[in-house]
Amino acid sequence: MKVKDNINVYPHIMPSMKDWPITRFSEERDAFIERLIKFTMDRLMRSAHSVEDLLDKSIYLERQRVKNNPWSVDPGDEKLYWKSLVKELDEAKQAEDPALAQQKLLRRIVHRYSEEIIGFFIPKTFNFSRKFLTAFFKRLFNNGWGRGHRGIWGSKKDLQKKIIVDGYVDELRELFNHGTVVIVPTHYSNLDSIMIGYGIDSNVGVPAFSYGAGLNLYDYEVLAYFMNRLGAYRVDRRKKNPIYLETLKSMASLSLIEGLNHIFFPGGTRSRSGAIEDKLKLGLLNSVIDAQRYCIVNDINQKIYVVPLTVGYHFVLEAGSLIDQHLRQAGREKYQRGSSKTSWFRVILRFIRSLRRNDSEVYLSFGQPMDVLGNYVDRKGVSMDDREVEISIEKYFSKEDVPNVDSQRESVYTRILADKIVHSFKRENIILSSHLCAYVAFTMLRQENPELDLFELIRISTESFEIDYEDFESRCSKTFEDLKAIQEYDVKFSAIFSKSMKEVIHDGVKNLGLYHYKDPLKWASESSLCCEDFKLLYYYHNKLIHYDLGSVD
């Protein structure tokens, strides 16, 4: 199946930001925090641990975090705060009513965490970001060469042509009328959050979503300023104590229950290898199921929909550091990181020159919407079984026709949902010319050196590797045919694949080297290709490994 360059720009389903759910939540932030504190406290009081145990463990872990892993973004009173709680907890244990005193202390901690986690959404800041990101992405994805100074930035219309939207877009837009929408994307780059946010606003025409941002990103003042005002909520992955984890999970669940649309990155972090995620973090997904069950048990008419999104780039700016982290973790002592002699001045100069000369595209491929159990839904949000017969999900959260809580049952549902999301990622993935070229080139490198393992392979001299173009074209054509023949997925290709393989290869080689100082693949002559960085070539090769293509002979 070939994908058309869909440059349709959908009108906004809610033109006024005043009507957006995220605006309402920001305006009612203080009231929501009070509801969140009560919601979290109820859950903590029903947990298997006593309040005293929760406080003892959390205070201990927080003091260890402050001592061993402090960040500049931490509150100035962090160390003194947790130290003072040791004394307060001792006093609470000796109080006339220890249980009440400890509950008050627990509530204070939950309140502190709630204030830390929940951000704001300011429409004026969002409007400014629209303009700023339009300028930024126009320069990143559009070719300014030959236009003169006025044309260096391109136009917004040119940019919208570079954001190619595919898949179940109409269904996604319609679901806003029927419940809460959770988009679950693949995650490759630090650009993902803003790229997805910009794309769904500019091209898809739906309201802004809330999304999680690592607290470490708030170290950068400019970035922190905007994230604080654009609907992001803060996630501190250092905090492993039960009070923080429950507050974070409760925030996700309660906001979904109350109708706030979210973007969850189910992989938890960027794909270090470059491959599509196949092992998802079940905690975030469990909060989606938890929220839906809460609505059913409490007779709240709110259905939650999950929409997978596969993001496709020709280039990932931080690919070099990501693949280095992956190889270091996978190879341990086998992986020897070479020292870089490249000056930052040359890297920056190359990047600026590339901005001027090159253009590229980003692909947003929306999967078929599903309910929290992984059943596909129609445009009205009605769940369907495999025979396309309407089903009610209430019975899946009930025992003897009475809605109930069953954590073991819901952990099974979470794994089912994760599997369905991964399958959608692979099915909706759009194969780009650069991915095909990288896959074939690295496979040829492996076949030329069958005696070497991966870590030995990436250390050989790049000067010893040269690819004959005719052989390369033949192998690319065969791999293309193999992909089309895959039965499990109706494989999608970018529009360039409707042209000759020679044009596909030229497009792929051009885009594969975009913005990297060393080219993963480049022309050595008119009849041959070479590589300047085997690690980068391996990273982009991994975009197709989930298809299990085997040999390209």
PDB file of N, CA and C in Angstrom, residues 37 78 107-108 113 130 180 206 211 366 378 394 418 457 497 502 514:
ATOM      1  N   ILE A  37      -6.044  15.747  45.607  1.00  0.00           N
ATOM      2  CA  ILE A  37      -5.558  15.387  46.943  1.00  0.00           C
ATOM      3  C   ILE A  37      -6.518  14.390  47.600  1.00  0.00           C
ATOM      4  N   GLU A  78      14.291  21.982  49.523  1.00  0.00           N
ATOM      5  CA  GLU A  78      14.086  20.540  49.432  1.00  0.00           C
ATOM      6  C   GLU A  78      14.775  19.769  50.569  1.00  0.00           C
ATOM      7  N   ARG A 107      -1.223  14.189  53.933  1.00  0.00           N
ATOM      8  CA  ARG A 107      -1.928  15.111  53.044  1.00  0.00           C
ATOM      9  C   ARG A 107      -1.035  16.264  52.610  1.00  0.00           C
ATOM     10  N   ARG A 108      -0.191  16.757  53.505  1.00  0.00           N
ATOM     11  CA  ARG A 108       0.730  17.830  53.143  1.00  0.00           C
ATOM     12  C   ARG A 108       1.697  17.394  52.046  1.00  0.00           C
ATOM     13  N   TYR A 113       3.380  17.434  46.242  1.00  0.00           N
ATOM     14  CA  TYR A 113       3.596  16.738  44.973  1.00  0.00           C
ATOM     15  C   TYR A 113       2.605  17.197  43.904  1.00  0.00           C
ATOM     16  N   ARG A 130       2.552  28.890  18.586  1.00  0.00           N
ATOM     17  CA  ARG A 130       2.138  28.589  17.213  1.00  0.00           C
ATOM     18  C   ARG A 130       3.015  29.330  16.205  1.00  0.00           C
ATOM     19  N   THR A 180     -13.094  10.972  26.172  1.00  0.00           N
ATOM     20  CA  THR A 180     -11.721  11.441  26.377  1.00  0.00           C
ATOM     21  C   THR A 180     -10.794  10.691  25.431  1.00  0.00           C
ATOM     22  N   VAL A 206      -7.352  19.630  16.053  1.00  0.00           N
ATOM     23  CA  VAL A 206      -7.983  19.229  17.314  1.00  0.00           C
ATOM     24  C   VAL A 206      -7.329  20.002  18.455  1.00  0.00           C
ATOM     25  N   TYR A 211       0.398  16.561  28.416  1.00  0.00           N
ATOM     26  CA  TYR A 211       1.452  15.561  28.194  1.00  0.00           C
ATOM     27  C   TYR A 211       2.473  15.642  29.316  1.00  0.00           C
ATOM     28  N   PHE A 366      -1.912   7.885  12.136  1.00  0.00           N
ATOM     29  CA  PHE A 366      -2.807   7.562  13.247  1.00  0.00           C
ATOM     30  C   PHE A 366      -3.411   6.178  13.062  1.00  0.00           C
ATOM     31  N   ASP A 378     -15.937   2.436  16.407  1.00  0.00           N
ATOM     32  CA  ASP A 378     -16.342   3.150  15.200  1.00  0.00           C
ATOM     33  C   ASP A 378     -16.284   4.659  15.456  1.00  0.00           C
ATOM     34  N   GLU A 394     -18.722  -2.617  29.839  1.00  0.00           N
ATOM     35  CA  GLU A 394     -19.049  -2.630  31.261  1.00  0.00           C
ATOM     36  C   GLU A 394     -18.899  -4.019  31.867  1.00  0.00           C
ATOM     37  N   ALA A 418      -1.410  -3.113  25.660  1.00  0.00           N
ATOM     38  CA  ALA A 418      -0.032  -2.862  25.209  1.00  0.00           C
ATOM     39  C   ALA A 418       0.269  -3.624  23.931  1.00  0.00           C
ATOM     40  N   LEU A 457      31.883  -5.089  14.347  1.00  0.00           N
ATOM     41  CA  LEU A 457      31.525  -4.556  13.032  1.00  0.00           C
ATOM     42  C   LEU A 457      31.566  -3.027  13.006  1.00  0.00           C
ATOM     43  N   PHE A 497       7.902   6.025  -3.239  1.00  0.00           N
ATOM     44  CA  PHE A 497       7.993   4.645  -3.726  1.00  0.00           C
ATOM     45  C   PHE A 497       7.127   4.398  -4.957  1.00  0.00           C
ATOM     46  N   LYS A 502      15.612   3.996  -8.577  1.00  0.00           N
ATOM     47  CA  LYS A 502      16.735   4.933  -8.626  1.00  0.00           C
ATOM     48  C   LYS A 502      16.372   6.239  -7.921  1.00  0.00           C
ATOM     49  N   LEU A 514      20.960  13.962   6.412  1.00  0.00           N
ATOM     50  CA  LEU A 514      20.499  15.297   6.778  1.00  0.00           C
ATOM     51  C   LEU A 514      20.861  15.654   8.215  1.00  0.00           C
TER      52      LEU A 514
END
